[in-house]
């Protein structure tokens, strides 16, 4: 069974003189355990697609399903990570990570043990009792990753999660994300504007056009599951694929500006 499906999804927002069609006839299937990256011009509806899958927004037409069931509201099977980590400033790292499960009927000792394991995985062992203001930007985003992964979501939706980080931290976060993804069976839908980031991360890249948002191209990457950030660009197909993706993204961006 697929993890996520969008079938003939369209969505408009109220505007004058007429409604504004953001997404038109989107068809999309994410297989379980797949890592899919969405690329497209600003305003083409990438975040809107994530919001539909998360259950924050409903389509006007068509169907959004997660694990075969129609999405009607947010749920713990679908986690979301934003560009800003959005940590609660008055809670410690550990309290931030365990916030969701603590609202439910989970056992505190179990939740804390799982949170500790996730914090170790993202390289934050020893920072459990730090406050968010004592962390760097990359560390905060690692807390957000641990928090999103702790409840064991089927699907993680990531909206330009590394967009605000410096280049070196960003590469480390990309490696960390791939390691975490490989060690779980989570399905990832990741939005970025960075073509190299998309190439390193994805199994499959989807390119969108704007006004209305449509998926116009799909590139399946042949780089395999084990990727080394320092050497994967040496793959014989890398340059050609990068060129194709860059060209397609620029084409859409230019078309959008016109
Ligand atoms: N709640 C809303 N009400 C009205 N218009 C909206 C709403 N949410 C998004 N839009 C519009 O829908 C379009 C798509 O927005 P969306 O945020 O999905 O774009 P995006 O592809 O994520 O862009 P970016 O790359 O800049 O983040 C934009 O024109 C935006 O103004
Ligand atoms: Mg967006």
PDB file of C-alpha atoms and ligand atoms in Angstrom:
ATOM      1  CA  UNK A   1       0.000   0.000   0.000  1.00  0.00           C
ATOM      2  CA  UNK A   2       1.233   3.520  -0.744  1.00  0.00           C
ATOM      3  CA  UNK A   3       1.990   5.863   2.155  1.00  0.00           C
ATOM      4  CA  UNK A   4       0.388   8.954   0.610  1.00  0.00           C
ATOM      5  CA  UNK A   5      -1.833   9.525  -2.391  1.00  0.00           C
ATOM      6  CA  UNK A   6      -3.238  12.689  -3.887  1.00  0.00           C
ATOM      7  CA  UNK A   7      -5.852  11.989  -6.522  1.00  0.00           C
ATOM      8  CA  UNK A   8      -6.971  14.804  -8.837  1.00  0.00           C
ATOM      9  CA  UNK A   9      -6.481  17.340  -6.062  1.00  0.00           C
ATOM     10  CA  UNK A  10      -7.418  20.951  -6.766  1.00  0.00           C
ATOM     11  CA  UNK A  11      -7.506  23.864  -4.372  1.00  0.00           C
ATOM     12  CA  UNK A  12      -8.419  27.533  -4.727  1.00  0.00           C
ATOM     13  CA  UNK A  13      -8.245  30.367  -2.245  1.00  0.00           C
ATOM     14  CA  UNK A  14     -10.773  33.189  -2.099  1.00  0.00           C
ATOM     15  CA  UNK A  15      -9.581  36.294  -3.984  1.00  0.00           C
ATOM     16  CA  UNK A  16     -11.041  39.175  -5.944  1.00  0.00           C
ATOM     17  CA  UNK A  17     -12.186  39.470  -8.700  1.00  0.00           C
ATOM     18  CA  UNK A  18     -12.104  35.659  -8.845  1.00  0.00           C
ATOM     19  CA  UNK A  19     -10.818  32.763  -6.734  1.00  0.00           C
ATOM     20  CA  UNK A  20      -7.139  31.993  -7.095  1.00  0.00           C
ATOM     21  CA  UNK A  21      -6.352  28.409  -8.127  1.00  0.00           C
ATOM     22  CA  UNK A  22      -3.272  27.292  -6.210  1.00  0.00           C
ATOM     23  CA  UNK A  23      -3.228  23.609  -7.131  1.00  0.00           C
ATOM     24  CA  UNK A  24      -4.828  22.041 -10.168  1.00  0.00           C
ATOM     25  CA  UNK A  25      -5.286  18.355 -10.705  1.00  0.00           C
ATOM     26  CA  UNK A  26      -2.395  17.104  -8.614  1.00  0.00           C
ATOM     27  CA  UNK A  27      -1.793  13.359  -8.751  1.00  0.00           C
ATOM     28  CA  UNK A  28       0.920  12.023  -6.532  1.00  0.00           C
ATOM     29  CA  UNK A  29       1.784   8.702  -4.913  1.00  0.00           C
ATOM     30  CA  UNK A  30       4.467   8.232  -2.284  1.00  0.00           C
ATOM     31  CA  UNK A  31       5.513   4.652  -1.717  1.00  0.00           C
ATOM     32  CA  UNK A  32       6.241   3.494   1.803  1.00  0.00           C
ATOM     33  CA  UNK A  33       9.760   4.332   2.872  1.00  0.00           C
ATOM     34  CA  UNK A  34      10.365   6.569  -0.120  1.00  0.00           C
ATOM     35  CA  UNK A  35      12.212   9.914   0.040  1.00  0.00           C
ATOM     36  CA  UNK A  36      10.587  12.397  -2.342  1.00  0.00           C
ATOM     37  CA  UNK A  37      11.715  16.001  -2.831  1.00  0.00           C
ATOM     38  CA  UNK A  38       9.470  18.747  -4.231  1.00  0.00           C
ATOM     39  CA  UNK A  39      11.150  21.557  -6.187  1.00  0.00           C
ATOM     40  CA  UNK A  40       9.409  24.496  -7.804  1.00  0.00           C
ATOM     41  CA  UNK A  41       9.156  28.286  -7.990  1.00  0.00           C
ATOM     42  CA  UNK A  42       8.157  30.305  -4.959  1.00  0.00           C
ATOM     43  CA  UNK A  43       4.384  30.370  -4.603  1.00  0.00           C
ATOM     44  CA  UNK A  44       3.724  27.275  -6.742  1.00  0.00           C
ATOM     45  CA  UNK A  45       1.988  25.469  -3.881  1.00  0.00           C
ATOM     46  CA  UNK A  46       4.671  23.245  -2.320  1.00  0.00           C
ATOM     47  CA  UNK A  47       3.779  24.169   1.262  1.00  0.00           C
ATOM     48  CA  UNK A  48       0.118  23.863   0.349  1.00  0.00           C
ATOM     49  CA  UNK A  49       0.688  20.240  -0.704  1.00  0.00           C
ATOM     50  CA  UNK A  50       2.370  19.531   2.650  1.00  0.00           C
ATOM     51  CA  UNK A  51      -0.518  21.241   4.456  1.00  0.00           C
ATOM     52  CA  UNK A  52      -3.016  19.048   2.612  1.00  0.00           C
ATOM     53  CA  UNK A  53      -1.132  15.878   3.554  1.00  0.00           C
ATOM     54  CA  UNK A  54      -0.757  17.083   7.147  1.00  0.00           C
ATOM     55  CA  UNK A  55      -4.517  17.684   7.308  1.00  0.00           C
ATOM     56  CA  UNK A  56      -4.230  21.436   7.969  1.00  0.00           C
ATOM     57  CA  UNK A  57      -6.060  22.226   4.698  1.00  0.00           C
ATOM     58  CA  UNK A  58      -8.739  20.398   2.718  1.00  0.00           C
ATOM     59  CA  UNK A  59      -8.878  20.112  -1.079  1.00  0.00           C
ATOM     60  CA  UNK A  60     -11.803  21.597  -3.010  1.00  0.00           C
ATOM     61  CA  UNK A  61     -11.767  18.607  -5.305  1.00  0.00           C
ATOM     62  CA  UNK A  62     -10.045  15.233  -5.245  1.00  0.00           C
ATOM     63  CA  UNK A  63      -8.791  13.100  -2.404  1.00  0.00           C
ATOM     64  CA  UNK A  64      -5.768  13.075  -0.118  1.00  0.00           C
ATOM     65  CA  UNK A  65      -5.095   9.766   1.620  1.00  0.00           C
ATOM     66  CA  UNK A  66      -2.500   8.550   4.130  1.00  0.00           C
ATOM     67  CA  UNK A  67      -2.068   4.796   4.569  1.00  0.00           C
ATOM     68  CA  UNK A  68      -5.172   4.303   2.399  1.00  0.00           C
ATOM     69  CA  UNK A  69      -7.432   6.460   4.598  1.00  0.00           C
ATOM     70  CA  UNK A  70      -8.780   9.840   3.550  1.00  0.00           C
ATOM     71  CA  UNK A  71      -7.009  12.638   5.430  1.00  0.00           C
ATOM     72  CA  UNK A  72      -9.551  14.695   7.390  1.00  0.00           C
ATOM     73  CA  UNK A  73      -7.389  16.182  10.136  1.00  0.00           C
ATOM     74  CA  UNK A  74      -3.811  16.167  11.455  1.00  0.00           C
ATOM     75  CA  UNK A  75      -2.686  12.935  13.118  1.00  0.00           C
ATOM     76  CA  UNK A  76       0.370  11.393  14.796  1.00  0.00           C
ATOM     77  CA  UNK A  77       0.991   9.271  11.698  1.00  0.00           C
ATOM     78  CA  UNK A  78       2.095  12.472   9.874  1.00  0.00           C
ATOM     79  CA  UNK A  79       4.783  14.707  11.369  1.00  0.00           C
ATOM     80  CA  UNK A  80       5.795  18.122  10.066  1.00  0.00           C
ATOM     81  CA  UNK A  81       9.062  20.054  10.273  1.00  0.00           C
ATOM     82  CA  UNK A  82       9.206  23.710   9.286  1.00  0.00           C
ATOM     83  CA  UNK A  83      11.996  26.094   8.322  1.00  0.00           C
ATOM     84  CA  UNK A  84      11.969  27.469  11.870  1.00  0.00           C
ATOM     85  CA  UNK A  85      12.304  24.861  14.641  1.00  0.00           C
ATOM     86  CA  UNK A  86       9.429  26.417  16.681  1.00  0.00           C
ATOM     87  CA  UNK A  87      10.640  25.110  20.036  1.00  0.00           C
ATOM     88  CA  UNK A  88       8.870  26.161  23.229  1.00  0.00           C
ATOM     89  CA  UNK A  89      11.392  28.583  24.768  1.00  0.00           C
ATOM     90  CA  UNK A  90      10.355  27.837  28.357  1.00  0.00           C
ATOM     91  CA  UNK A  91      10.870  24.053  28.023  1.00  0.00           C
ATOM     92  CA  UNK A  92      14.147  22.136  28.050  1.00  0.00           C
ATOM     93  CA  UNK A  93      15.370  20.154  25.045  1.00  0.00           C
ATOM     94  CA  UNK A  94      14.033  16.918  26.558  1.00  0.00           C
ATOM     95  CA  UNK A  95      10.680  18.515  27.452  1.00  0.00           C
ATOM     96  CA  UNK A  96      10.356  19.912  23.925  1.00  0.00           C
ATOM     97  CA  UNK A  97      11.025  16.518  22.371  1.00  0.00           C
ATOM     98  CA  UNK A  98       8.565  14.708  24.639  1.00  0.00           C
ATOM     99  CA  UNK A  99       5.865  17.410  24.545  1.00  0.00           C
ATOM    100  CA  UNK A 100       3.464  15.570  22.206  1.00  0.00           C
ATOM    101  CA  UNK A 101       3.632  12.116  23.822  1.00  0.00           C
ATOM    102  CA  UNK A 102       3.319  13.715  27.295  1.00  0.00           C
ATOM    103  CA  UNK A 103      -0.099  15.090  26.281  1.00  0.00           C
ATOM    104  CA  UNK A 104      -1.223  11.515  25.610  1.00  0.00           C
ATOM    105  CA  UNK A 105      -1.283   8.511  27.882  1.00  0.00           C
ATOM    106  CA  UNK A 106       2.285   7.458  27.264  1.00  0.00           C
ATOM    107  CA  UNK A 107       4.445   6.257  30.141  1.00  0.00           C
ATOM    108  CA  UNK A 108       6.863   8.986  31.119  1.00  0.00           C
ATOM    109  CA  UNK A 109       9.882   6.733  31.680  1.00  0.00           C
ATOM    110  CA  UNK A 110       9.380   5.007  28.311  1.00  0.00           C
ATOM    111  CA  UNK A 111       8.900   8.294  26.471  1.00  0.00           C
ATOM    112  CA  UNK A 112      11.985   9.779  28.125  1.00  0.00           C
ATOM    113  CA  UNK A 113      14.080   6.744  27.196  1.00  0.00           C
ATOM    114  CA  UNK A 114      12.948   6.955  23.566  1.00  0.00           C
ATOM    115  CA  UNK A 115      13.587  10.703  23.544  1.00  0.00           C
ATOM    116  CA  UNK A 116      17.085  10.168  24.932  1.00  0.00           C
ATOM    117  CA  UNK A 117      17.760   7.641  22.176  1.00  0.00           C
ATOM    118  CA  UNK A 118      16.585  10.102  19.515  1.00  0.00           C
ATOM    119  CA  UNK A 119      18.624  12.933  21.023  1.00  0.00           C
ATOM    120  CA  UNK A 120      21.688  10.705  20.929  1.00  0.00           C
ATOM    121  CA  UNK A 121      20.969   9.834  17.314  1.00  0.00           C
ATOM    122  CA  UNK A 122      20.871  13.498  16.324  1.00  0.00           C
ATOM    123  CA  UNK A 123      24.062  14.240  18.281  1.00  0.00           C
ATOM    124  CA  UNK A 124      22.489  16.027  21.245  1.00  0.00           C
ATOM    125  CA  UNK A 125      23.438  13.664  24.044  1.00  0.00           C
ATOM    126  CA  UNK A 126      24.287  15.778  27.054  1.00  0.00           C
ATOM    127  CA  UNK A 127      22.048  18.670  25.955  1.00  0.00           C
ATOM    128  CA  UNK A 128      18.784  17.242  27.343  1.00  0.00           C
ATOM    129  CA  UNK A 129      18.467  19.915  30.018  1.00  0.00           C
ATOM    130  CA  UNK A 130      19.611  22.874  27.956  1.00  0.00           C
ATOM    131  CA  UNK A 131      17.110  25.586  27.093  1.00  0.00           C
ATOM    132  CA  UNK A 132      16.475  26.354  23.390  1.00  0.00           C
ATOM    133  CA  UNK A 133      18.268  29.729  23.719  1.00  0.00           C
ATOM    134  CA  UNK A 134      21.448  27.866  24.653  1.00  0.00           C
ATOM    135  CA  UNK A 135      21.499  26.036  21.297  1.00  0.00           C
ATOM    136  CA  UNK A 136      22.744  26.985  17.822  1.00  0.00           C
ATOM    137  CA  UNK A 137      20.347  27.074  14.852  1.00  0.00           C
ATOM    138  CA  UNK A 138      21.452  23.638  13.650  1.00  0.00           C
ATOM    139  CA  UNK A 139      21.060  22.160  17.145  1.00  0.00           C
ATOM    140  CA  UNK A 140      17.531  23.583  17.416  1.00  0.00           C
ATOM    141  CA  UNK A 141      16.606  22.004  14.108  1.00  0.00           C
ATOM    142  CA  UNK A 142      18.037  18.688  15.377  1.00  0.00           C
ATOM    143  CA  UNK A 143      15.716  18.967  18.389  1.00  0.00           C
ATOM    144  CA  UNK A 144      12.843  19.517  15.947  1.00  0.00           C
ATOM    145  CA  UNK A 145      13.888  16.360  14.041  1.00  0.00           C
ATOM    146  CA  UNK A 146      13.995  14.284  17.242  1.00  0.00           C
ATOM    147  CA  UNK A 147      10.612  15.686  18.310  1.00  0.00           C
ATOM    148  CA  UNK A 148       9.013  14.890  14.959  1.00  0.00           C
ATOM    149  CA  UNK A 149      10.434  11.364  14.846  1.00  0.00           C
ATOM    150  CA  UNK A 150       9.742  10.365  18.445  1.00  0.00           C
ATOM    151  CA  UNK A 151       6.067   9.376  18.008  1.00  0.00           C
ATOM    152  CA  UNK A 152       7.077   7.058  15.122  1.00  0.00           C
ATOM    153  CA  UNK A 153       5.227   8.788  12.275  1.00  0.00           C
ATOM    154  CA  UNK A 154       4.607   6.910   9.025  1.00  0.00           C
ATOM    155  CA  UNK A 155       5.241  10.087   7.077  1.00  0.00           C
ATOM    156  CA  UNK A 156       7.391  13.152   7.752  1.00  0.00           C
ATOM    157  CA  UNK A 157       6.686  16.383   5.886  1.00  0.00           C
ATOM    158  CA  UNK A 158       9.644  18.753   5.784  1.00  0.00           C
ATOM    159  CA  UNK A 159       9.161  22.320   4.551  1.00  0.00           C
ATOM    160  CA  UNK A 160      12.581  23.791   3.725  1.00  0.00           C
ATOM    161  CA  UNK A 161      13.850  22.566   7.101  1.00  0.00           C
ATOM    162  CA  UNK A 162      17.481  23.535   6.464  1.00  0.00           C
ATOM    163  CA  UNK A 163      16.774  26.772   4.588  1.00  0.00           C
ATOM    164  CA  UNK A 164      17.919  29.031   7.419  1.00  0.00           C
ATOM    165  CA  UNK A 165      21.164  27.165   8.186  1.00  0.00           C
ATOM    166  CA  UNK A 166      24.709  27.923   7.024  1.00  0.00           C
ATOM    167  CA  UNK A 167      26.186  25.751   4.253  1.00  0.00           C
ATOM    168  CA  UNK A 168      28.300  23.471   6.478  1.00  0.00           C
ATOM    169  CA  UNK A 169      25.576  22.877   9.054  1.00  0.00           C
ATOM    170  CA  UNK A 170      23.186  22.205   6.224  1.00  0.00           C
ATOM    171  CA  UNK A 171      25.380  19.411   4.820  1.00  0.00           C
ATOM    172  CA  UNK A 172      25.616  17.833   8.258  1.00  0.00           C
ATOM    173  CA  UNK A 173      21.865  18.022   8.674  1.00  0.00           C
ATOM    174  CA  UNK A 174      21.336  16.418   5.279  1.00  0.00           C
ATOM    175  CA  UNK A 175      23.588  13.504   6.269  1.00  0.00           C
ATOM    176  CA  UNK A 176      21.850  13.185   9.596  1.00  0.00           C
ATOM    177  CA  UNK A 177      18.430  13.208   7.986  1.00  0.00           C
ATOM    178  CA  UNK A 178      19.399  10.476   5.528  1.00  0.00           C
ATOM    179  CA  UNK A 179      20.843   8.340   8.338  1.00  0.00           C
ATOM    180  CA  UNK A 180      17.673   8.731  10.401  1.00  0.00           C
ATOM    181  CA  UNK A 181      15.528   7.969   7.367  1.00  0.00           C
ATOM    182  CA  UNK A 182      17.552   4.830   6.508  1.00  0.00           C
ATOM    183  CA  UNK A 183      17.254   3.549  10.068  1.00  0.00           C
ATOM    184  CA  UNK A 184      13.458   3.973  10.161  1.00  0.00           C
ATOM    185  CA  UNK A 185      10.952   3.094   7.499  1.00  0.00           C
ATOM    186  CA  UNK A 186       9.512   6.594   7.364  1.00  0.00           C
ATOM    187  CA  UNK A 187       8.235   8.096   4.126  1.00  0.00           C
ATOM    188  CA  UNK A 188       9.626  11.595   3.580  1.00  0.00           C
ATOM    189  CA  UNK A 189       8.191  14.458   1.541  1.00  0.00           C
ATOM    190  CA  UNK A 190      10.755  17.255   1.582  1.00  0.00           C
ATOM    191  CA  UNK A 191      10.479  20.743   0.078  1.00  0.00           C
ATOM    192  CA  UNK A 192      13.567  22.721  -0.900  1.00  0.00           C
ATOM    193  CA  UNK A 193      14.790  25.342  -3.376  1.00  0.00           C
ATOM    194  CA  UNK A 194      18.284  23.864  -3.353  1.00  0.00           C
ATOM    195  CA  UNK A 195      18.922  21.521  -6.293  1.00  0.00           C
ATOM    196  CA  UNK A 196      22.088  19.981  -4.792  1.00  0.00           C
ATOM    197  CA  UNK A 197      20.226  19.264  -1.565  1.00  0.00           C
ATOM    198  CA  UNK A 198      17.465  17.580  -3.575  1.00  0.00           C
ATOM    199  CA  UNK A 199      20.001  15.465  -5.486  1.00  0.00           C
ATOM    200  CA  UNK A 200      21.763  14.273  -2.333  1.00  0.00           C
ATOM    201  CA  UNK A 201      18.582  13.481  -0.431  1.00  0.00           C
ATOM    202  CA  UNK A 202      15.967  12.137  -2.788  1.00  0.00           C
ATOM    203  CA  UNK A 203      14.983   8.844  -4.318  1.00  0.00           C
ATOM    204  CA  UNK A 204      12.753  10.869  -6.608  1.00  0.00           C
ATOM    205  CA  UNK A 205      12.444  14.584  -7.411  1.00  0.00           C
ATOM    206  CA  UNK A 206       9.151  16.160  -8.460  1.00  0.00           C
ATOM    207  CA  UNK A 207       9.256  19.510 -10.223  1.00  0.00           C
ATOM    208  CA  UNK A 208       6.280  21.835 -10.003  1.00  0.00           C
ATOM    209  CA  UNK A 209       5.062  24.705 -12.139  1.00  0.00           C
ATOM    210  CA  UNK A 210       3.165  27.681 -10.741  1.00  0.00           C
ATOM    211  CA  UNK A 211      -0.171  29.397 -11.332  1.00  0.00           C
ATOM    212  CA  UNK A 212      -1.754  26.957 -11.099  1.00  0.00           C
ATOM    213  CA  UNK A 213       0.557  24.561  -9.271  1.00  0.00           C
ATOM    214  CA  UNK A 214       1.045  21.325 -11.175  1.00  0.00           C
ATOM    215  CA  UNK A 215       3.615  18.559 -11.106  1.00  0.00           C
ATOM    216  CA  UNK A 216       5.370  18.832 -14.452  1.00  0.00           C
ATOM    217  CA  UNK A 217       8.368  16.534 -14.185  1.00  0.00           C
ATOM    218  CA  UNK A 218       9.652  13.546 -12.260  1.00  0.00           C
ATOM    219  CA  UNK A 219      13.285  12.494 -11.969  1.00  0.00           C
ATOM    220  CA  UNK A 220      14.187   9.160 -10.416  1.00  0.00           C
ATOM    221  CA  UNK A 221      17.716   9.344  -9.021  1.00  0.00           C
ATOM    222  CA  UNK A 222      20.084   6.425  -9.617  1.00  0.00           C
ATOM    223  CA  UNK A 223      22.459   7.190  -6.731  1.00  0.00           C
ATOM    224  CA  UNK A 224      21.502   4.243  -4.501  1.00  0.00           C
ATOM    225  CA  UNK A 225      20.707   4.186  -0.794  1.00  0.00           C
ATOM    226  CA  UNK A 226      24.211   4.595   0.618  1.00  0.00           C
ATOM    227  CA  UNK A 227      25.424   8.074  -0.280  1.00  0.00           C
ATOM    228  CA  UNK A 228      28.542   9.845   0.888  1.00  0.00           C
ATOM    229  CA  UNK A 229      28.138  13.611   0.757  1.00  0.00           C
ATOM    230  CA  UNK A 230      31.799  14.093  -0.205  1.00  0.00           C
ATOM    231  CA  UNK A 231      31.849  11.651  -3.108  1.00  0.00           C
ATOM    232  CA  UNK A 232      28.335  11.100  -4.412  1.00  0.00           C
ATOM    233  CA  UNK A 233      28.731  13.886  -6.992  1.00  0.00           C
ATOM    234  CA  UNK A 234      31.374  11.660  -8.657  1.00  0.00           C
ATOM    235  CA  UNK A 235      28.593   9.348  -9.852  1.00  0.00           C
ATOM    236  CA  UNK A 236      28.837   9.171 -13.681  1.00  0.00           C
ATOM    237  CA  UNK A 237      25.245  10.419 -14.114  1.00  0.00           C
ATOM    238  CA  UNK A 238      25.427  13.236 -11.548  1.00  0.00           C
ATOM    239  CA  UNK A 239      26.336  16.147 -13.848  1.00  0.00           C
ATOM    240  CA  UNK A 240      23.775  15.283 -16.463  1.00  0.00           C
ATOM    241  CA  UNK A 241      20.967  14.868 -13.931  1.00  0.00           C
ATOM    242  CA  UNK A 242      21.934  18.043 -12.088  1.00  0.00           C
ATOM    243  CA  UNK A 243      21.898  19.948 -15.345  1.00  0.00           C
ATOM    244  CA  UNK A 244      18.481  18.563 -16.248  1.00  0.00           C
ATOM    245  CA  UNK A 245      16.972  19.427 -12.858  1.00  0.00           C
ATOM    246  CA  UNK A 246      18.531  22.922 -12.777  1.00  0.00           C
ATOM    247  CA  UNK A 247      17.338  23.623 -16.303  1.00  0.00           C
ATOM    248  CA  UNK A 248      13.801  22.457 -15.553  1.00  0.00           C
ATOM    249  CA  UNK A 249      13.578  24.425 -12.302  1.00  0.00           C
ATOM    250  CA  UNK A 250      14.886  27.592 -13.965  1.00  0.00           C
ATOM    251  CA  UNK A 251      12.497  27.145 -16.867  1.00  0.00           C
ATOM    252  CA  UNK A 252       9.565  27.028 -14.459  1.00  0.00           C
ATOM    253  CA  UNK A 253      10.873  29.954 -12.395  1.00  0.00           C
ATOM    254  CA  UNK A 254      11.281  32.112 -15.518  1.00  0.00           C
ATOM    255  CA  UNK A 255       7.857  31.133 -16.813  1.00  0.00           C
ATOM    256  CA  UNK A 256       6.425  32.083 -13.430  1.00  0.00           C
ATOM    257  CA  UNK A 257       8.127  35.509 -13.437  1.00  0.00           C
ATOM    258  CA  UNK A 258       6.803  36.278 -16.916  1.00  0.00           C
TER     259      UNK A 258
HETATM  260  N1  LIG B   1      -4.346  30.316   3.418  1.00  0.00           N
HETATM  261  C1  LIG B   1      -4.145  30.936   2.257  1.00  0.00           C
HETATM  262  N2  LIG B   1      -5.006  31.871   1.792  1.00  0.00           N
HETATM  263  C2  LIG B   1      -4.821  32.471   0.604  1.00  0.00           C
HETATM  264  N3  LIG B   1      -3.775  32.222  -0.200  1.00  0.00           N
HETATM  265  C3  LIG B   1      -2.881  31.319   0.195  1.00  0.00           C
HETATM  266  C4  LIG B   1      -2.997  30.624   1.449  1.00  0.00           C
HETATM  267  N4  LIG B   1      -1.956  29.766   1.573  1.00  0.00           N
HETATM  268  C5  LIG B   1      -1.216  29.931   0.461  1.00  0.00           C
HETATM  269  N5  LIG B   1      -1.765  30.838  -0.361  1.00  0.00           N
HETATM  270  C6  LIG B   1      -1.260  31.232  -1.698  1.00  0.00           C
HETATM  271  O1  LIG B   1      -1.087  30.048  -2.436  1.00  0.00           O
HETATM  272  C7  LIG B   1       0.104  30.101  -3.216  1.00  0.00           C
HETATM  273  C8  LIG B   1       0.977  28.932  -2.888  1.00  0.00           C
HETATM  274  O2  LIG B   1       1.490  29.098  -1.579  1.00  0.00           O
HETATM  275  P1  LIG B   1       2.543  28.078  -0.952  1.00  0.00           P
HETATM  276  O3  LIG B   1       2.890  28.606   0.381  1.00  0.00           O
HETATM  277  O4  LIG B   1       2.023  26.697  -1.041  1.00  0.00           O
HETATM  278  O5  LIG B   1       3.756  28.240  -1.969  1.00  0.00           O
HETATM  279  P2  LIG B   1       5.221  27.592  -1.912  1.00  0.00           P
HETATM  280  O6  LIG B   1       5.426  26.843  -3.176  1.00  0.00           O
HETATM  281  O7  LIG B   1       5.415  26.853  -0.655  1.00  0.00           O
HETATM  282  O8  LIG B   1       6.144  28.898  -1.947  1.00  0.00           O
HETATM  283  P3  LIG B   1       7.577  29.185  -1.228  1.00  0.00           P
HETATM  284  O9  LIG B   1       8.585  28.447  -2.054  1.00  0.00           O
HETATM  285  O10 LIG B   1       7.742  30.659  -1.354  1.00  0.00           O
HETATM  286  O11 LIG B   1       7.482  28.715   0.175  1.00  0.00           O
HETATM  287  C9  LIG B   1       0.721  31.473  -2.936  1.00  0.00           C
HETATM  288  O12 LIG B   1       0.363  32.344  -3.978  1.00  0.00           O
HETATM  289  C10 LIG B   1       0.096  31.905  -1.639  1.00  0.00           C
HETATM  290  O13 LIG B   1      -0.037  33.303  -1.587  1.00  0.00           O
HETATM  291 MG1  LIG B   2       6.565  27.190   1.050  1.00  0.00          MG
END
